[in-house]
Backbone as JSON, one array per atom type, in Angstrom:
{
  "sequence": "MFHDYAVNAVHLYKECFKRWSVRACAFNVTLHDDAVVRLLEGLYPVYLEDWLRIFRRDQIMVFRNEDYAEDIKGHIEAAFNFLDLAPLNDTLMAAIAEHDSSNVGVNYGVVGPMLPETIAVLNEFYEPFIHRLAELLQDNKFLWKDIVVT",
  "N": [[-3.43, 21.88, -6.16], [-3.8, 19.17, -5.2], [-1.35, 18.94, -3.95], [-1.58, 20.76, -1.79], [-3.62, 19.49, -0.34], [-2.28, 17.12, 0.31], [-0.14, 18.04, 1.91], [-1.61, 19.14, 4.02], [-2.9, 16.83, 4.98], [-0.69, 15.29, 5.86], [0.2, 16.97, 7.88], [-2.04, 16.86, 9.64], [-1.99, 14.14, 10.38], [0.55, 13.96, 11.6], [0.17, 15.65, 13.77], [-1.77, 14.18, 15.11], [-0.24, 11.91, 15.74], [1.36, 12.99, 17.71], [-0.3, 13.1, 19.89], [-1.6, 10.67, 20.15], [-1.34, 7.09, 19.72], [0.31, 5.68, 16.83], [-1.17, 3.62, 15.73], [-3.75, 4.19, 16.75], [-4.26, 6.57, 15.39], [-4.2, 5.62, 12.77], [-6.55, 4.22, 12.62], [-8.46, 6.13, 13.01], [-11.39, 7.43, 12.18], [-12.49, 9.99, 11.88], [-10.21, 11.56, 11.51], [-9.34, 10.42, 9.12], [-11.43, 11.24, 7.4], [-11.2, 14.04, 7.58], [-8.66, 14.49, 6.56], [-8.67, 14.22, 3.77], [-6.73, 13.42, 1.66], [-5.88, 10.1, 1.44], [-3.94, 8.96, 3.48], [-3.76, 6.94, 5.33], [-4.05, 4.51, 4.07], [-1.58, 3.71, 3.26], [-0.22, 2.91, 5.47], [0.98, 0.41, 5.96], [2.57, -1.32, 7.78], [1.33, -0.96, 10.25], [-1.14, -2.23, 10.06], [-0.32, -4.78, 9.3], [1.11, -5.59, 11.56], [-1.0, -5.99, 13.34], [-2.23, -8.24, 12.15], [-0.12, -10.03, 12.46], [-0.16, -10.49, 15.14], [-2.0, -12.41, 15.42], [-1.67, -14.36, 13.42], [0.99, -16.52, 12.33], [4.06, -15.49, 10.76], [4.65, -17.03, 8.51], [2.17, -17.68, 7.64], [1.08, -15.66, 6.28], [0.85, -14.02, 3.23], [2.42, -11.61, 1.34], [2.53, -9.3, -1.25], [3.76, -6.88, -3.58], [1.76, -4.48, -5.25], [2.76, -3.42, -7.62], [4.47, -5.43, -8.51], [2.67, -7.51, -8.83], [1.08, -6.48, -10.9], [2.91, -6.59, -12.97], [3.27, -9.32, -13.35], [0.8, -11.02, -13.33], [-0.25, -13.64, -13.67], [1.85, -15.24, -12.59], [1.79, -14.38, -9.91], [-0.78, -15.11, -9.12], [-0.58, -17.87, -9.37], [1.4, -18.31, -7.43], [0.0, -17.48, -5.14], [-2.09, -19.38, -5.06], [-0.56, -21.68, -4.69], [0.61, -21.05, -2.21], [-1.66, -21.11, -0.61], [-2.18, -23.72, -0.75], [-3.85, -24.73, -2.75], [-5.4, -26.32, -5.55], [-3.95, -25.92, -8.79], [-5.13, -23.46, -11.16], [-6.99, -24.09, -14.15], [-5.96, -23.48, -17.57], [-7.87, -21.89, -18.92], [-9.4, -20.61, -16.88], [-7.31, -19.27, -15.58], [-6.44, -17.52, -17.59], [-8.76, -15.97, -17.87], [-8.83, -14.64, -15.42], [-6.29, -13.37, -15.32], [-6.4, -11.71, -17.52], [-8.47, -10.04, -17.02], [-10.05, -6.87, -16.88], [-8.82, -4.14, -14.92], [-10.21, -3.02, -11.82], [-11.64, -0.2, -10.07], [-9.87, 1.82, -10.88], [-8.1, 4.85, -11.01], [-9.59, 7.62, -12.62], [-8.99, 10.18, -13.41], [-6.29, 10.72, -13.67], [-4.82, 11.43, -15.95], [-5.78, 13.96, -16.44], [-4.93, 15.57, -14.29], [-2.19, 15.44, -14.39], [1.37, 14.79, -13.78], [2.62, 14.09, -10.44], [3.7, 16.72, -8.31], [7.16, 17.44, -7.67], [7.63, 18.45, -5.08], [5.47, 17.48, -3.67], [5.88, 14.74, -3.84], [8.2, 14.6, -2.31], [7.25, 15.39, 0.24], [5.42, 13.33, 0.8], [7.09, 11.07, 0.63], [8.79, 11.57, 2.81], [6.96, 11.43, 4.91], [6.05, 8.75, 4.75], [8.39, 7.27, 5.02], [9.37, 6.11, 7.61], [7.41, 4.16, 7.95], [7.62, 2.55, 5.71], [10.17, 1.5, 6.1], [9.74, 0.05, 8.45], [7.91, -1.83, 7.5], [9.48, -3.28, 5.63], [11.26, -4.35, 7.43], [9.56, -5.94, 9.06], [8.73, -7.81, 7.15], [11.1, -8.79, 6.42], [12.4, -8.15, 4.02], [13.89, -6.26, 1.7], [12.82, -5.42, -0.67], [10.45, -4.22, -0.15], [11.07, -1.66, 0.45], [10.78, -0.19, -1.72], [12.73, 0.87, -3.45], [13.22, 0.46, -6.08], [11.22, 1.63, -7.51], [10.1, 4.36, -9.32], [8.63, 7.39, -8.74], [6.49, 9.46, -10.52]],
  "CA": [[-4.51, 21.55, -5.26], [-3.48, 17.92, -4.51], [-0.21, 19.21, -3.07], [-2.09, 21.37, -0.56], [-4.32, 18.44, 0.4], [-1.28, 16.18, 0.84], [0.56, 18.73, 3.01], [-2.56, 19.23, 5.13], [-3.09, 15.48, 5.52], [0.52, 14.95, 6.6], [0.16, 17.78, 9.11], [-3.07, 16.3, 10.53], [-1.51, 12.86, 10.93], [1.67, 14.22, 12.52], [-0.43, 16.18, 15.0], [-2.41, 13.04, 15.77], [0.83, 11.07, 16.29], [1.87, 13.62, 18.93], [-1.25, 12.91, 20.99], [-2.1, 9.31, 20.21], [-0.46, 6.11, 19.07], [0.19, 5.61, 15.37], [-2.29, 2.72, 15.46], [-5.0, 4.92, 17.01], [-4.45, 7.52, 14.29], [-4.47, 4.86, 11.54], [-7.94, 3.77, 12.64], [-9.3, 7.26, 13.37], [-12.27, 7.71, 11.03], [-12.61, 11.44, 11.74], [-8.96, 12.0, 10.89], [-9.39, 9.96, 7.72], [-12.35, 12.11, 6.66], [-10.66, 15.41, 7.57], [-7.39, 14.55, 5.83], [-8.96, 14.19, 2.33], [-5.79, 12.48, 1.05], [-6.01, 8.89, 2.25], [-2.62, 8.5, 3.89], [-3.85, 5.73, 6.16], [-3.98, 3.31, 3.25], [-0.19, 3.33, 3.08], [0.37, 2.59, 6.77], [0.98, -1.06, 5.91], [3.05, -2.08, 8.94], [0.37, -0.87, 11.35], [-2.15, -3.28, 9.85], [0.37, -6.07, 9.29], [1.41, -5.96, 12.95], [-2.24, -6.56, 13.89], [-2.37, -9.6, 11.61], [0.94, -10.87, 13.01], [-0.51, -10.85, 16.52], [-2.92, -13.55, 15.33], [-1.13, -15.38, 12.52], [2.44, -16.59, 12.17], [4.54, -14.83, 9.53], [4.58, -17.95, 7.37], [0.76, -17.84, 7.26], [0.67, -14.43, 5.6], [1.54, -13.75, 1.97], [2.36, -10.19, 0.98], [3.28, -8.92, -2.44], [3.54, -5.5, -3.99], [0.86, -4.31, -6.38], [3.57, -3.2, -8.81], [4.96, -6.73, -8.95], [1.49, -8.24, -9.28], [0.69, -5.94, -12.21], [3.91, -7.04, -13.95], [3.19, -10.77, -13.55], [-0.45, -11.44, -12.69], [-0.32, -15.11, -13.68], [2.82, -15.76, -11.63], [1.35, -14.09, -8.55], [-1.95, -15.96, -8.83], [-0.05, -19.22, -9.15], [2.08, -18.3, -6.13], [-1.03, -17.42, -4.09], [-2.74, -20.69, -5.0], [0.41, -22.59, -4.09], [0.71, -20.66, -0.8], [-2.89, -21.56, 0.04], [-2.26, -25.17, -0.98], [-5.0, -24.97, -3.62], [-5.07, -26.89, -6.86], [-3.74, -24.87, -9.8], [-6.24, -23.16, -12.06], [-6.77, -24.51, -15.54], [-5.52, -22.37, -18.42], [-9.0, -21.01, -19.25], [-9.68, -19.77, -15.71], [-6.16, -18.41, -15.35], [-6.48, -16.47, -18.61], [-9.88, -15.09, -17.56], [-8.43, -13.79, -14.29], [-5.11, -12.57, -15.66], [-6.72, -10.74, -18.57], [-9.62, -9.24, -16.59], [-9.76, -5.45, -16.72], [-8.67, -3.67, -13.55], [-11.33, -2.3, -11.22], [-11.29, 0.91, -9.18], [-8.71, 2.53, -11.42], [-8.33, 6.28, -11.06], [-10.0, 8.03, -13.96], [-8.6, 11.56, -13.72], [-4.84, 10.9, -13.59], [-4.36, 12.14, -17.14], [-6.22, 15.35, -16.35], [-4.17, 16.34, -13.31], [-0.77, 15.41, -14.71], [2.24, 14.12, -12.82], [2.71, 14.65, -9.1], [4.77, 17.7, -8.13], [8.31, 16.95, -6.9], [7.46, 18.84, -3.68], [4.49, 16.57, -3.08], [6.58, 13.46, -3.71], [9.12, 14.73, -1.17], [6.44, 15.41, 1.48], [4.87, 11.99, 1.03], [8.21, 10.17, 0.93], [9.24, 11.84, 4.18], [5.92, 10.92, 5.82], [5.96, 7.28, 4.7], [9.69, 6.6, 5.2], [9.46, 5.18, 8.74], [6.47, 3.05, 7.77], [8.21, 1.67, 4.69], [11.29, 0.78, 6.73], [9.16, -0.93, 9.38], [7.33, -2.9, 6.69], [10.59, -4.1, 5.13], [11.78, -5.06, 8.6], [8.59, -6.99, 9.42], [8.71, -8.82, 6.1], [12.5, -9.19, 6.19], [12.55, -8.09, 2.57], [14.15, -4.88, 1.29], [11.99, -5.08, -1.83], [9.37, -3.38, 0.35], [11.54, -0.28, 0.58], [10.38, 0.4, -3.0], [13.85, 1.62, -4.04], [13.21, 0.23, -7.53], [10.05, 2.29, -8.09], [10.27, 5.8, -9.52], [7.34, 8.08, -8.74], [6.49, 10.66, -11.38]],
  "C": [[-4.2, 20.26, -4.5], [-2.33, 18.14, -3.54], [-0.68, 19.79, -1.74], [-2.83, 20.34, 0.3], [-3.33, 17.47, 1.05], [-0.55, 16.8, 2.04], [-0.35, 18.81, 4.23], [-2.76, 17.86, 5.78], [-1.89, 15.05, 6.36], [0.54, 15.7, 7.93], [-0.85, 17.19, 10.11], [-2.6, 15.0, 11.17], [-0.37, 13.08, 11.91], [1.16, 14.8, 13.84], [-1.1, 15.06, 15.79], [-1.35, 12.17, 16.44], [1.42, 11.66, 17.57], [0.99, 13.32, 20.14], [-1.62, 11.45, 21.21], [-1.09, 8.36, 19.57], [-0.68, 6.15, 17.56], [-1.0, 4.74, 15.01], [-3.63, 3.43, 15.67], [-5.29, 5.9, 15.88], [-4.8, 6.8, 12.99], [-5.93, 4.42, 11.47], [-8.92, 4.88, 12.99], [-10.11, 7.71, 12.15], [-12.41, 9.22, 10.81], [-11.37, 12.02, 11.07], [-8.93, 11.63, 9.41], [-10.26, 10.9, 6.88], [-11.8, 13.53, 6.53], [-9.44, 15.55, 6.66], [-7.56, 14.64, 4.32], [-8.05, 13.21, 1.61], [-5.7, 11.28, 1.99], [-4.64, 8.3, 2.6], [-2.67, 7.18, 4.64], [-3.73, 4.45, 5.34], [-2.55, 2.85, 3.0], [0.52, 2.99, 4.39], [0.43, 1.08, 6.96], [1.47, -1.75, 7.17], [2.1, -2.03, 10.13], [-0.63, -2.01, 11.25], [-1.51, -4.66, 9.87], [0.71, -6.52, 10.7], [0.17, -6.52, 13.64], [-2.42, -8.0, 13.44], [-1.34, -10.53, 12.24], [0.74, -11.19, 14.49], [-1.38, -12.11, 16.54], [-2.33, -14.69, 14.52], [0.4, -15.35, 12.54], [2.82, -15.94, 10.84], [4.41, -15.73, 8.32], [3.14, -18.23, 6.92], [0.22, -16.63, 6.51], [1.51, -14.24, 4.35], [1.34, -12.28, 1.61], [3.14, -10.0, -0.31], [2.88, -7.52, -2.85], [2.62, -5.46, -5.21], [1.63, -4.12, -7.68], [4.06, -4.52, -9.39], [3.81, -7.58, -9.5], [1.1, -7.79, -10.69], [1.65, -6.39, -13.31], [3.78, -8.53, -14.28], [1.97, -11.32, -12.81], [-0.51, -12.96, -12.58], [0.62, -15.71, -12.64], [2.39, -15.54, -10.19], [0.12, -14.89, -8.17], [-1.49, -17.39, -8.56], [0.63, -19.32, -7.78], [1.07, -18.27, -4.98], [-1.75, -18.75, -3.95], [-1.82, -21.72, -4.35], [0.54, -22.32, -2.59], [-0.48, -21.18, -0.01], [-3.13, -23.06, -0.1], [-3.53, -25.54, -1.75], [-4.52, -25.58, -4.93], [-4.87, -25.76, -7.86], [-4.99, -24.66, -10.65], [-5.93, -23.73, -13.44], [-6.46, -23.27, -16.37], [-6.64, -21.38, -18.74], [-9.31, -20.07, -18.1], [-8.53, -18.79, -15.45], [-6.17, -17.25, -16.34], [-7.6, -15.47, -18.31], [-9.53, -14.14, -16.42], [-7.31, -12.84, -14.7], [-5.42, -11.48, -16.68], [-7.9, -9.84, -18.22], [-9.2, -7.79, -16.41], [-9.69, -5.08, -15.24], [-9.93, -2.93, -13.11], [-10.79, -1.17, -10.36], [-10.01, 1.63, -9.61], [-9.04, 4.01, -11.47], [-8.62, 6.74, -12.48], [-9.46, 9.41, -14.36], [-7.09, 11.78, -13.7], [-4.3, 11.67, -14.79], [-4.69, 13.61, -17.09], [-5.32, 16.16, -15.42], [-2.67, 16.35, -13.58], [0.05, 14.74, -13.63], [2.25, 14.83, -11.46], [3.89, 15.62, -9.02], [5.92, 17.09, -7.33], [8.2, 17.28, -5.4], [6.5, 17.9, -2.96], [5.12, 15.2, -2.87], [7.49, 13.5, -2.49], [8.37, 14.69, 0.16], [5.93, 14.01, 1.8], [5.96, 10.97, 1.33], [8.69, 10.33, 2.36], [8.23, 11.27, 5.19], [5.96, 9.39, 5.9], [7.27, 6.56, 5.04], [9.75, 5.67, 6.41], [8.53, 3.97, 8.6], [7.01, 2.04, 6.77], [9.34, 0.85, 5.29], [10.77, -0.28, 7.7], [8.56, -2.1, 8.61], [8.42, -3.84, 6.18], [11.19, -4.93, 6.26], [10.85, -6.21, 8.99], [8.62, -8.14, 8.43], [10.1, -9.4, 5.82], [12.8, -9.24, 4.69], [12.7, -6.62, 2.14], [13.42, -4.47, 0.02], [10.88, -4.11, -1.41], [9.83, -1.98, 0.77], [11.2, 0.51, -0.69], [11.48, 1.26, -3.62], [13.87, 1.5, -5.56], [12.06, 0.92, -8.24], [10.31, 3.79, -8.16], [8.89, 6.42, -9.61], [7.46, 9.32, -9.6], [5.15, 11.33, -11.34]]
}
C-alpha cells in the first residue's frame, strides 16, 4: 500500500515539475494533499535556497537528524555556540538530551520494512535534491551515503 502511494506521489510531483518550477510544486498545497506521501518535506534545497536569499551561509546551521539523534548533547552545545549563547548547565542539558522524542511514527513496527522497490523509487526522486543540498552546504555528508535505508 505505501509503495503505491509513494509511486503515485512521485508521479504527481514529476508531472508538476513539467508544468511549473520545482519551488512552485514544493509549495503547492493541493499537490501536497493529493500526493498522500509527503515528498515535499525532503525537498531541503528548495527551502534552503529561500533562506540563503535572506541570510548568509554562515548565519545558517544545518545538521542531519540522524547525527543529532546519535549525539544530542553535542548538537545542542554546537547550536548554542553557533548562536553565541551561554552553555546550558548540566541539569538543563540532561533534561533536554534525555527528553522523549515527539511526533514519532507509531505504526512502523506494524507495516514492516520499506520494500526495496519503494526505496529505489524514492532514491531516484530525491537524488537531484540531495546532490543540490550537498552542493549548497559544501558538505558531502548530506549525500547520506553513510545511511542504509531498510
